[in-house]
Coordinates of N, CA and C in Angstrom, one line a residue:
Chain R
Q1 N -13.6 6.3 -15.5 CA -13.5 5.3 -14.5 C -14.5 4.2 -14.7
K2 N -14.1 3.0 -14.7 CA -15.0 1.9 -14.9 C -15.8 1.7 -13.6
E3 N -17.2 1.6 -13.8 CA -18.1 1.5 -12.7 C -19.1 0.4 -12.9
V4 N -19.5 -0.1 -11.7 CA -20.6 -1.1 -11.7 C -21.7 -0.6 -10.7
E5 N -22.9 -0.5 -11.2 CA -24.0 0.0 -10.4 C -25.1 -0.9 -10.1
Q6 N -25.5 -0.9 -8.9 CA -26.7 -1.7 -8.5 C -27.6 -0.9 -7.6
N7 N -28.9 -1.2 -7.6 CA -29.8 -0.6 -6.7 C -29.5 -1.2 -5.3
S8 N -29.3 -0.3 -4.3 CA -28.9 -0.8 -3.0 C -30.0 -1.5 -2.2
G9 N -31.3 -1.3 -2.7 CA -32.4 -1.9 -2.0 C -32.7 -1.1 -0.7
P10 N -33.4 -1.8 0.3 CA -33.6 -3.2 0.3 C -34.7 -3.7 -0.6
L11 N -34.6 -4.9 -1.1 CA -35.6 -5.5 -2.0 C -36.2 -6.6 -1.2
S12 N -37.6 -6.5 -1.0 CA -38.3 -7.5 -0.3 C -39.2 -8.3 -1.2
V13 N -39.1 -9.6 -1.1 CA -39.8 -10.5 -2.0 C -40.4 -11.6 -1.1
P14 N -41.7 -12.0 -1.4 CA -42.3 -13.0 -0.6 C -41.7 -14.4 -0.9
E15 N -41.7 -15.2 0.1 CA -41.2 -16.6 -0.1 C -41.9 -17.3 -1.2
G16 N -41.1 -17.9 -2.1 CA -41.7 -18.7 -3.2 C -41.8 -17.9 -4.5
A17 N -41.6 -16.5 -4.4 CA -41.7 -15.7 -5.6 C -40.3 -15.6 -6.3
I18 N -40.3 -14.9 -7.4 CA -39.0 -14.7 -8.1 C -38.4 -13.3 -7.7
A19 N -37.1 -13.4 -7.3 CA -36.4 -12.2 -7.0 C -35.5 -11.8 -8.2
S20 N -35.6 -10.5 -8.6 CA -34.9 -10.1 -9.7 C -33.9 -9.0 -9.3
L21 N -32.6 -9.2 -9.6 CA -31.5 -8.3 -9.2 C -30.9 -7.8 -10.4
N22 N -30.6 -6.5 -10.5 CA -30.1 -5.9 -11.7 C -28.7 -5.2 -11.5
C23 N -28.0 -5.1 -12.5 CA -26.6 -4.5 -12.5 C -26.3 -3.9 -13.8
T24 N -25.8 -2.7 -13.8 CA -25.3 -2.1 -15.1 C -23.8 -1.8 -14.9
Y25 N -23.1 -1.7 -16.0 CA -21.7 -1.5 -16.0 C -21.3 -0.5 -17.1
S26 N -20.1 0.1 -16.9 CA -19.8 1.3 -17.7 C -19.0 1.0 -19.0
D27 N -18.4 -0.2 -19.1 CA -17.4 -0.4 -20.2 C -17.8 -1.5 -21.1
R28 N -18.0 -1.2 -22.4 CA -18.5 -2.2 -23.4 C -17.5 -3.3 -23.6
V29 N -16.2 -3.2 -23.3 CA -15.3 -4.2 -23.5 C -15.1 -5.2 -22.4
S30 N -16.0 -5.1 -21.4 CA -16.0 -6.0 -20.2 C -16.1 -7.4 -20.6
Q31 N -15.3 -8.3 -19.9 CA -15.2 -9.6 -20.4 C -16.0 -10.7 -19.6
S32 N -16.0 -10.5 -18.3 CA -16.6 -11.5 -17.5 C -17.4 -10.9 -16.3
F33 N -18.4 -11.6 -15.9 CA -19.4 -11.0 -15.0 C -19.7 -12.1 -13.9
F34 N -19.9 -11.6 -12.7 CA -20.1 -12.5 -11.6 C -21.1 -12.0 -10.6
W35 N -21.9 -12.9 -10.0 CA -22.8 -12.6 -9.0 C -22.3 -13.3 -7.7
Y36 N -22.2 -12.6 -6.6 CA -21.8 -13.1 -5.3 C -22.9 -12.9 -4.3
R37 N -23.0 -13.8 -3.4 CA -23.9 -13.6 -2.3 C -23.0 -13.4 -1.0
Q38 N -23.4 -12.4 -0.2 CA -22.7 -12.1 1.0 C -23.7 -12.0 2.2
Y39 N -23.5 -12.9 3.1 CA -24.2 -12.9 4.4 C -23.5 -11.9 5.3
S40 N -24.2 -11.3 6.2 CA -23.7 -10.3 7.1 C -22.5 -10.9 7.9
G41 N -21.4 -10.2 7.9 CA -20.2 -10.6 8.6 C -19.4 -11.7 7.9
K42 N -19.8 -12.1 6.7 CA -19.1 -13.2 6.0 C -18.5 -12.7 4.7
S43 N -17.6 -13.5 4.1 CA -17.0 -13.1 2.8 C -18.0 -13.5 1.7
P44 N -17.8 -12.9 0.5 CA -18.7 -13.3 -0.6 C -18.5 -14.7 -1.1
E45 N -19.6 -15.3 -1.5 CA -19.5 -16.6 -2.1 C -20.1 -16.5 -3.5
L46 N -19.5 -17.2 -4.5 CA -19.9 -17.1 -5.9 C -21.2 -17.8 -6.1
I47 N -22.1 -17.1 -6.8 CA -23.4 -17.7 -7.2 C -23.3 -18.2 -8.6
M48 N -22.9 -17.2 -9.5 CA -22.9 -17.5 -10.9 C -21.8 -16.7 -11.6
S49 N -21.3 -17.2 -12.6 CA -20.5 -16.4 -13.5 C -21.0 -16.5 -14.9
I50 N -20.9 -15.5 -15.7 CA -21.4 -15.5 -17.1 C -20.5 -14.7 -18.0
Y51 N -20.3 -15.2 -19.2 CA -19.3 -14.6 -20.0 C -19.8 -14.2 -21.4
S52 N -20.9 -14.7 -21.8 CA -21.5 -14.4 -23.1 C -23.0 -14.0 -23.0
N53 N -23.4 -13.3 -24.0 CA -24.8 -12.9 -24.0 C -25.8 -14.0 -23.9
G54 N -26.9 -13.7 -23.2 CA -27.9 -14.7 -23.1 C -28.2 -15.1 -21.6
D55 N -28.8 -16.2 -21.4 CA -29.1 -16.7 -20.1 C -28.2 -17.9 -19.7
K56 N -28.0 -18.0 -18.4 CA -27.2 -19.1 -17.9 C -28.0 -19.6 -16.6
E57 N -28.4 -20.8 -16.6 CA -29.2 -21.3 -15.5 C -28.4 -22.3 -14.6
D58 N -28.6 -22.2 -13.3 CA -27.9 -23.1 -12.4 C -28.9 -23.3 -11.2
G59 N -29.7 -24.4 -11.2 CA -30.6 -24.6 -10.2 C -31.7 -23.5 -10.2
R60 N -31.9 -22.9 -9.0 CA -32.9 -21.8 -8.9 C -32.4 -20.5 -9.4
F61 N -31.1 -20.4 -9.8 CA -30.6 -19.1 -10.3 C -30.4 -19.1 -11.8
T62 N -30.7 -17.9 -12.3 CA -30.5 -17.6 -13.7 C -29.8 -16.3 -13.9
A63 N -28.7 -16.3 -14.5 CA -28.0 -15.0 -14.8 C -28.3 -14.6 -16.3
Q64 N -28.5 -13.4 -16.5 CA -28.8 -12.9 -17.9 C -27.8 -11.8 -18.2
L65 N -27.2 -11.9 -19.4 CA -26.3 -10.9 -19.8 C -26.7 -10.3 -21.1
N66 N -26.6 -8.9 -21.2 CA -26.9 -8.2 -22.4 C -25.8 -7.2 -22.6
K67 N -24.8 -7.5 -23.4 CA -23.6 -6.7 -23.5 C -23.9 -5.4 -24.3
A68 N -24.9 -5.4 -25.2 CA -25.2 -4.2 -25.9 C -25.8 -3.2 -25.0
S69 N -26.6 -3.6 -24.0 CA -27.2 -2.7 -23.1 C -26.4 -2.6 -21.8
Q70 N -25.2 -3.3 -21.7 CA -24.3 -3.2 -20.6 C -25.1 -3.5 -19.3
Y71 N -25.7 -4.6 -19.3 CA -26.7 -5.0 -18.3 C -26.5 -6.5 -17.9
V72 N -26.5 -6.8 -16.7 CA -26.5 -8.2 -16.2 C -27.5 -8.3 -15.0
S73 N -28.2 -9.4 -15.0 CA -29.2 -9.6 -14.0 C -29.1 -11.0 -13.4
L74 N -29.7 -11.1 -12.2 CA -29.8 -12.4 -11.6 C -31.2 -12.6 -11.1
L75 N -31.8 -13.8 -11.5 CA -33.1 -14.1 -11.1 C -33.0 -15.3 -10.1
I76 N -33.7 -15.2 -9.0 CA -33.8 -16.3 -8.1 C -35.2 -16.8 -8.0
R77 N -35.4 -18.0 -8.5 CA -36.8 -18.6 -8.5 C -37.1 -19.3 -7.1
D78 N -38.4 -19.4 -6.8 CA -38.8 -20.1 -5.6 C -37.9 -19.6 -4.4
S79 N -37.9 -18.3 -4.2 CA -37.1 -17.6 -3.2 C -37.4 -18.2 -1.8
Q80 N -36.3 -18.5 -1.1 CA -36.3 -19.0 0.3 C -35.8 -18.0 1.3
P81 N -36.2 -18.1 2.5 CA -35.7 -17.2 3.6 C -34.1 -17.2 3.6
S82 N -33.5 -18.4 3.3 CA -32.1 -18.5 3.3 C -31.4 -17.7 2.2
D83 N -32.2 -17.2 1.3 CA -31.7 -16.4 0.2 C -31.5 -14.9 0.6
S84 N -32.0 -14.6 1.8 CA -31.9 -13.2 2.3 C -30.4 -12.9 2.5
A85 N -29.9 -12.0 1.8 CA -28.4 -11.6 1.9 C -28.2 -10.4 1.0
T86 N -27.0 -10.0 1.0 CA -26.6 -8.9 0.0 C -26.0 -9.6 -1.2
Y87 N -26.5 -9.2 -2.4 CA -26.0 -9.7 -3.6 C -25.1 -8.7 -4.3
L88 N -23.9 -9.1 -4.6 CA -22.9 -8.3 -5.2 C -22.7 -8.6 -6.7
C89 N -22.7 -7.6 -7.5 CA -22.4 -7.8 -8.9 C -21.0 -7.4 -9.1
A90 N -20.2 -8.2 -9.8 CA -18.8 -7.9 -10.1 C -18.4 -8.1 -11.5
V91 N -17.6 -7.2 -12.0 CA -17.2 -7.2 -13.4 C -15.7 -7.2 -13.6
N92 N -15.2 -8.0 -14.5 CA -13.8 -8.0 -14.8 C -13.7 -7.1 -16.1
F93 N -13.1 -6.0 -16.0 CA -13.0 -5.1 -17.2 C -11.8 -5.4 -18.0
G94 N -11.3 -6.6 -17.9 CA -10.2 -7.0 -18.8 C -8.8 -6.8 -18.2
N95 N -8.7 -6.4 -17.0 CA -7.4 -6.2 -16.4 C -7.2 -7.1 -15.2
E96 N -7.9 -8.2 -15.1 CA -7.8 -9.3 -14.1 C -8.4 -8.9 -12.8
K97 N -8.6 -7.6 -12.6 CA -9.2 -7.2 -11.3 C -10.7 -7.2 -11.4
L98 N -11.4 -7.4 -10.2 CA -12.8 -7.4 -10.2 C -13.3 -6.0 -9.6
T99 N -14.2 -5.4 -10.2 CA -14.8 -4.2 -9.7 C -16.2 -4.6 -9.2
F100 N -16.5 -4.2 -8.0 CA -17.8 -4.6 -7.4 C -18.8 -3.5 -7.4
G101 N -20.1 -3.8 -7.5 CA -21.1 -2.8 -7.3 C -21.3 -2.7 -5.8
T102 N -22.2 -1.8 -5.4 CA -22.4 -1.6 -4.0 C -23.3 -2.6 -3.3
G103 N -23.9 -3.5 -4.1 CA -24.7 -4.6 -3.6 C -26.1 -4.2 -3.4
T104 N -27.0 -5.3 -3.5 CA -28.4 -5.1 -3.3 C -28.8 -6.0 -2.1
R105 N -29.4 -5.4 -1.1 CA -29.8 -6.2 0.1 C -31.2 -6.8 -0.2
L106 N -31.2 -8.1 -0.2 CA -32.5 -8.9 -0.5 C -33.0 -9.5 0.8
T107 N -34.3 -9.3 1.0 CA -35.0 -9.9 2.1 C -36.1 -10.7 1.6
I108 N -36.2 -12.0 2.0 CA -37.3 -12.9 1.6 C -38.2 -13.0 2.8
I109 N -39.5 -12.6 2.5 CA -40.4 -12.6 3.6 C -41.2 -13.9 3.7
P110 N -41.1 -14.6 4.8 CA -41.8 -15.9 4.9 C -43.4 -15.7 4.8
Chain N
G1 N -13.9 -27.9 -5.0 CA -13.6 -26.7 -5.7 C -12.4 -26.0 -5.0
A2 N -12.1 -24.8 -5.6 CA -10.9 -24.1 -5.1 C -11.2 -23.5 -3.7
V3 N -10.2 -23.6 -2.8 CA -10.3 -23.2 -1.4 C -9.2 -22.2 -1.1
V4 N -9.6 -21.0 -0.5 CA -8.7 -20.0 0.0 C -8.9 -19.9 1.5
S5 N -7.8 -20.1 2.2 CA -7.8 -20.0 3.6 C -7.3 -18.7 4.1
Q6 N -7.9 -18.1 5.0 CA -7.5 -16.8 5.5 C -7.4 -16.8 7.0
H7 N -6.3 -16.3 7.6 CA -6.2 -16.3 9.1 C -5.5 -15.0 9.5
P8 N -5.8 -14.5 10.7 CA -6.9 -15.0 11.6 C -8.3 -14.5 11.1
S9 N -9.3 -15.1 11.7 CA -10.6 -14.7 11.3 C -11.0 -13.4 12.0
W10 N -10.5 -13.1 13.1 CA -10.7 -11.9 13.8 C -9.5 -11.6 14.7
V11 N -9.2 -10.3 14.9 CA -8.1 -9.9 15.7 C -8.3 -8.5 16.3
I12 N -8.0 -8.4 17.5 CA -8.1 -7.1 18.2 C -6.7 -6.6 18.6
C13 N -6.3 -5.4 18.2 CA -4.9 -5.0 18.5 C -5.0 -3.6 19.1
K14 N -3.9 -3.3 19.8 CA -3.8 -1.9 20.4 C -3.3 -1.0 19.3
S15 N -3.7 0.3 19.3 CA -3.3 1.3 18.4 C -1.8 1.4 18.4
G16 N -1.2 1.5 17.2 CA 0.3 1.6 17.1 C 1.0 0.3 16.8
T17 N 0.3 -0.8 17.0 CA 0.9 -2.1 16.7 C 0.7 -2.5 15.3
S18 N 1.4 -3.6 14.9 CA 1.2 -4.1 13.5 C 0.6 -5.5 13.6
V19 N -0.2 -5.8 12.5 CA -0.9 -7.1 12.5 C -0.7 -7.7 11.1
K20 N -0.5 -9.0 11.1 CA -0.3 -9.7 9.8 C -1.5 -10.6 9.6
I21 N -2.0 -10.6 8.3 CA -3.1 -11.4 7.9 C -2.5 -12.3 6.8
E22 N -2.8 -13.6 6.9 CA -2.3 -14.6 5.9 C -3.4 -15.1 5.0
C23 N -3.1 -15.3 3.7 CA -4.1 -15.8 2.8 C -3.4 -17.0 2.0
R24 N -4.0 -18.2 2.1 CA -3.4 -19.3 1.4 C -4.3 -20.0 0.4
S25 N -3.8 -20.3 -0.8 CA -4.6 -21.1 -1.7 C -4.3 -22.6 -1.3
L26 N -5.3 -23.4 -1.0 CA -5.0 -24.7 -0.5 C -4.8 -25.8 -1.5
D27 N -5.5 -25.7 -2.6 CA -5.5 -26.7 -3.6 C -5.2 -26.3 -5.0
F28 N -4.6 -25.1 -5.1 CA -4.2 -24.6 -6.4 C -3.1 -23.5 -6.2
Q29 N -2.4 -23.3 -7.3 CA -1.4 -22.2 -7.2 C -2.0 -20.9 -7.7
A30 N -1.7 -19.9 -7.0 CA -2.2 -18.6 -7.3 C -1.1 -17.6 -7.6
T31 N -0.8 -17.3 -8.8 CA 0.2 -16.3 -9.1 C -0.3 -14.9 -8.7
T32 N -1.6 -14.7 -8.7 CA -2.1 -13.4 -8.4 C -3.2 -13.5 -7.3
M33 N -3.0 -12.7 -6.2 CA -4.0 -12.6 -5.2 C -4.4 -11.2 -5.0
F34 N -5.6 -11.0 -4.5 CA -6.1 -9.6 -4.3 C -6.5 -9.4 -2.9
W35 N -6.3 -8.2 -2.4 CA -6.7 -7.8 -1.0 C -7.8 -6.7 -1.1
Y36 N -8.9 -6.9 -0.4 CA -10.0 -6.0 -0.3 C -10.2 -5.6 1.1
R37 N -10.8 -4.4 1.2 CA -11.3 -3.9 2.5 C -12.7 -3.6 2.4
Q38 N -13.5 -3.9 3.4 CA -14.9 -3.6 3.4 C -15.4 -3.0 4.7
F39 N -15.9 -1.8 4.6 CA -16.4 -1.1 5.8 C -17.9 -1.4 5.9
P40 N -18.5 -1.3 7.1 CA -19.9 -1.7 7.3 C -20.8 -1.1 6.3
K41 N -21.7 -1.9 5.8 CA -22.7 -1.5 4.8 C -22.1 -0.9 3.5
Q42 N -20.9 -1.2 3.3 CA -20.3 -0.8 2.0 C -19.8 -2.0 1.2
S43 N -19.5 -1.7 0.0 CA -19.0 -2.8 -0.9 C -17.5 -3.1 -0.7
L44 N -17.0 -4.1 -1.4 CA -15.6 -4.4 -1.3 C -14.8 -3.4 -2.1
M45 N -13.8 -2.9 -1.5 CA -12.9 -2.0 -2.2 C -11.5 -2.6 -2.4
L46 N -11.1 -2.8 -3.6 CA -9.8 -3.4 -3.9 C -8.7 -2.5 -3.3
M47 N -7.8 -3.1 -2.5 CA -6.6 -2.3 -2.0 C -5.4 -2.5 -2.9
A48 N -5.1 -3.8 -3.2 CA -3.9 -4.1 -4.0 C -4.0 -5.4 -4.6
T49 N -3.2 -5.6 -5.6 CA -3.0 -6.9 -6.3 C -1.7 -7.4 -6.0
S50 N -1.6 -8.6 -5.4 CA -0.4 -9.2 -5.0 C 0.1 -10.2 -6.0
N51 N 1.3 -10.0 -6.5 CA 1.9 -10.8 -7.5 C 3.1 -11.6 -7.0
E52 N 3.0 -12.9 -7.2 CA 4.1 -13.8 -6.7 C 5.4 -13.4 -7.3
G53 N 6.4 -13.2 -6.3 CA 7.7 -12.9 -6.7 C 8.0 -11.5 -7.2
S54 N 7.0 -10.6 -7.1 CA 7.2 -9.2 -7.4 C 6.5 -8.3 -6.5
K55 N 6.6 -7.0 -6.7 CA 6.0 -6.1 -5.8 C 4.5 -6.0 -6.1
A56 N 3.7 -5.7 -5.0 CA 2.3 -5.6 -5.2 C 2.0 -4.3 -5.9
T57 N 0.8 -4.3 -6.6 CA 0.3 -3.1 -7.2 C -0.9 -2.6 -6.4
Y58 N -0.7 -1.3 -5.9 CA -1.7 -0.7 -5.0 C -2.7 0.1 -5.8
E59 N -3.9 0.2 -5.3 CA -4.9 1.0 -5.9 C -4.6 2.5 -5.4
Q60 N -5.2 3.4 -6.2 CA -5.0 4.8 -5.8 C -5.5 5.1 -4.5
G61 N -4.7 5.8 -3.7 CA -5.2 6.2 -2.3 C -4.8 5.2 -1.2
V62 N -4.3 4.1 -1.6 CA -3.9 3.1 -0.6 C -2.4 3.3 -0.3
E63 N -2.1 3.4 1.0 CA -0.7 3.7 1.4 C 0.1 2.4 1.4
K64 N 1.0 2.3 0.5 CA 1.8 1.1 0.4 C 2.8 0.9 1.6
D65 N 3.2 1.9 2.2 CA 4.0 1.8 3.4 C 3.3 1.4 4.6
K66 N 2.0 1.5 4.6 CA 1.2 1.2 5.7 C 0.6 -0.3 5.6
F67 N 0.3 -0.6 4.4 CA -0.3 -1.9 4.1 C 0.8 -2.7 3.3
L68 N 1.6 -3.5 4.0 CA 2.7 -4.2 3.3 C 2.2 -5.6 2.8
I69 N 2.4 -5.8 1.6 CA 2.0 -7.1 1.0 C 3.2 -7.9 0.5
N70 N 3.2 -9.2 0.9 CA 4.3 -10.1 0.5 C 3.7 -11.3 -0.1
H71 N 4.1 -11.7 -1.3 CA 3.6 -12.9 -2.0 C 4.8 -13.8 -2.3
A72 N 5.3 -14.4 -1.2 CA 6.5 -15.1 -1.3 C 6.5 -16.5 -2.1
S73 N 5.3 -17.0 -2.2 CA 5.1 -18.3 -2.8 C 3.8 -18.3 -3.6
L74 N 3.7 -19.4 -4.4 CA 2.5 -19.5 -5.2 C 1.2 -19.8 -4.4
T75 N 1.4 -20.0 -3.1 CA 0.2 -20.4 -2.3 C 0.0 -19.5 -1.1
L76 N 0.8 -18.5 -1.0 CA 0.7 -17.6 0.2 C 1.0 -16.2 -0.1
S77 N 0.0 -15.3 0.4 CA 0.2 -13.9 0.4 C -0.1 -13.4 1.8
T78 N 0.6 -12.4 2.2 CA 0.4 -11.8 3.5 C 0.2 -10.3 3.4
L79 N -0.7 -9.8 4.2 CA -1.0 -8.4 4.4 C -0.6 -8.0 5.8
T80 N 0.3 -7.0 5.9 CA 0.6 -6.5 7.2 C 0.2 -5.1 7.4
V81 N -0.7 -4.8 8.3 CA -1.1 -3.4 8.6 C -0.2 -2.9 9.7
T82 N 0.6 -1.9 9.3 CA 1.7 -1.4 10.2 C 1.2 -0.2 10.9
S83 N 1.6 0.0 12.2 CA 1.2 1.1 13.0 C -0.3 1.4 12.9
A84 N -1.0 0.4 13.2 CA -2.5 0.4 13.0 C -3.2 1.4 13.9
H85 N -4.2 2.1 13.4 CA -5.0 3.0 14.1 C -6.5 2.7 14.0
P86 N -7.3 3.2 14.9 CA -8.7 2.8 14.9 C -9.4 2.9 13.5
E87 N -8.9 3.9 12.7 CA -9.6 4.1 11.4 C -9.2 2.9 10.4
D88 N -8.3 2.1 10.8 CA -7.9 0.9 10.0 C -8.8 -0.3 10.3
S89 N -9.6 -0.1 11.4 CA -10.6 -1.2 11.7 C -11.5 -1.4 10.5
S90 N -11.6 -2.7 10.1 CA -12.4 -3.0 8.9 C -12.4 -4.5 8.8
F91 N -13.1 -5.0 7.7 CA -13.1 -6.4 7.3 C -12.2 -6.5 6.1
Y92 N -11.1 -7.3 6.3 CA -10.2 -7.5 5.2 C -10.4 -8.8 4.6
I93 N -10.4 -8.9 3.3 CA -10.7 -10.1 2.6 C -9.7 -10.3 1.4
C94 N -9.2 -11.5 1.3 CA -8.3 -11.8 0.2 C -9.0 -12.7 -0.8
S95 N -8.5 -12.7 -2.0 CA -9.1 -13.4 -3.1 C -8.0 -13.9 -4.0
A96 N -8.3 -15.0 -4.7 CA -7.3 -15.6 -5.7 C -8.0 -16.1 -6.9
R97 N -7.4 -16.0 -8.0 CA -7.9 -16.6 -9.2 C -7.6 -18.1 -9.2
D98 N -8.6 -18.9 -9.4 CA -8.3 -20.3 -9.4 C -8.1 -20.9 -10.8
R99 N -7.9 -22.2 -10.9 CA -7.5 -22.8 -12.2 C -8.6 -22.6 -13.2
N100 N -9.9 -22.4 -12.8 CA -11.0 -22.2 -13.7 C -11.2 -20.7 -14.0
W101 N -10.3 -19.9 -13.6 CA -10.3 -18.5 -13.9 C -11.5 -17.8 -13.1
G102 N -12.0 -18.5 -12.1 CA -12.9 -17.8 -11.2 C -12.2 -17.1 -10.1
Y103 N -12.9 -16.4 -9.3 CA -12.3 -15.7 -8.2 C -12.8 -16.3 -6.9
T104 N -11.9 -16.9 -6.1 CA -12.3 -17.5 -4.8 C -11.9 -16.6 -3.7
F105 N -12.8 -16.4 -2.7 CA -12.5 -15.5 -1.6 C -12.1 -16.3 -0.3
G106 N -11.3 -15.7 0.5 CA -11.0 -16.2 1.8 C -12.2 -15.8 2.7
S107 N -12.1 -16.3 3.9 CA -13.3 -16.1 4.8 C -13.2 -14.7 5.5
G108 N -12.2 -14.0 5.3 CA -12.1 -12.6 5.8 C -11.5 -12.5 7.2
T109 N -11.0 -11.3 7.5 CA -10.5 -11.0 8.8 C -11.1 -9.8 9.4
R110 N -11.7 -9.9 10.5 CA -12.3 -8.7 11.2 C -11.2 -8.1 12.0
L111 N -10.7 -6.9 11.7 CA -9.7 -6.3 12.4 C -10.2 -5.1 13.2
T112 N -10.0 -5.1 14.5 CA -10.4 -4.1 15.4 C -9.2 -3.5 16.1
I113 N -9.0 -2.2 15.9 CA -7.9 -1.5 16.6 C -8.5 -0.7 17.7
V114 N -8.0 -0.9 18.9 CA -8.5 -0.2 20.1 C -7.5 0.8 20.7

């Protein structure tokens, strides 16, 4: 069974620091990877997508993918209280469906 | 960017009734839409894949006769929860693949069965 694993947290980070979120997945042939942010009671919103090995940067966010290690991470620089949310890692295992991790709850401490 | 509209945003129904949730892609055509359910403090669980013009594909353990999915056009998919019971209370979210092959989510429907 194809799986996506995340540390559920909670992860507490001081305001202005770097938040590091990690995700591992079970299938080497996975094609695309996504990070979503979900506020309580709301639906997920896309933060980043990444398809090839290496880093991808968008503003304060950087996604890192290592297919050999089956590992994808999200770094949030200059963390703000508004970044406090649950971050969901999702993987497309090549069948058009997204499989989600359980999410990591992030709290930014002012 | 791609927009997916979902209605209603919340609904309260009596046990035994049926409720329909609509999911529309507003600025793109979606041949495939996805329906998820999310219980409190849990992740999204895929219920079914909705395919335009054909039957939906349900995930293992999801009752197809209870959760009816219709994808009659390239911009509209509906989920009907039939004979709903309190254990069906959950947050239901639809998603569609947009033209850039990303996944856009609707705003979700909070369903409460009393």
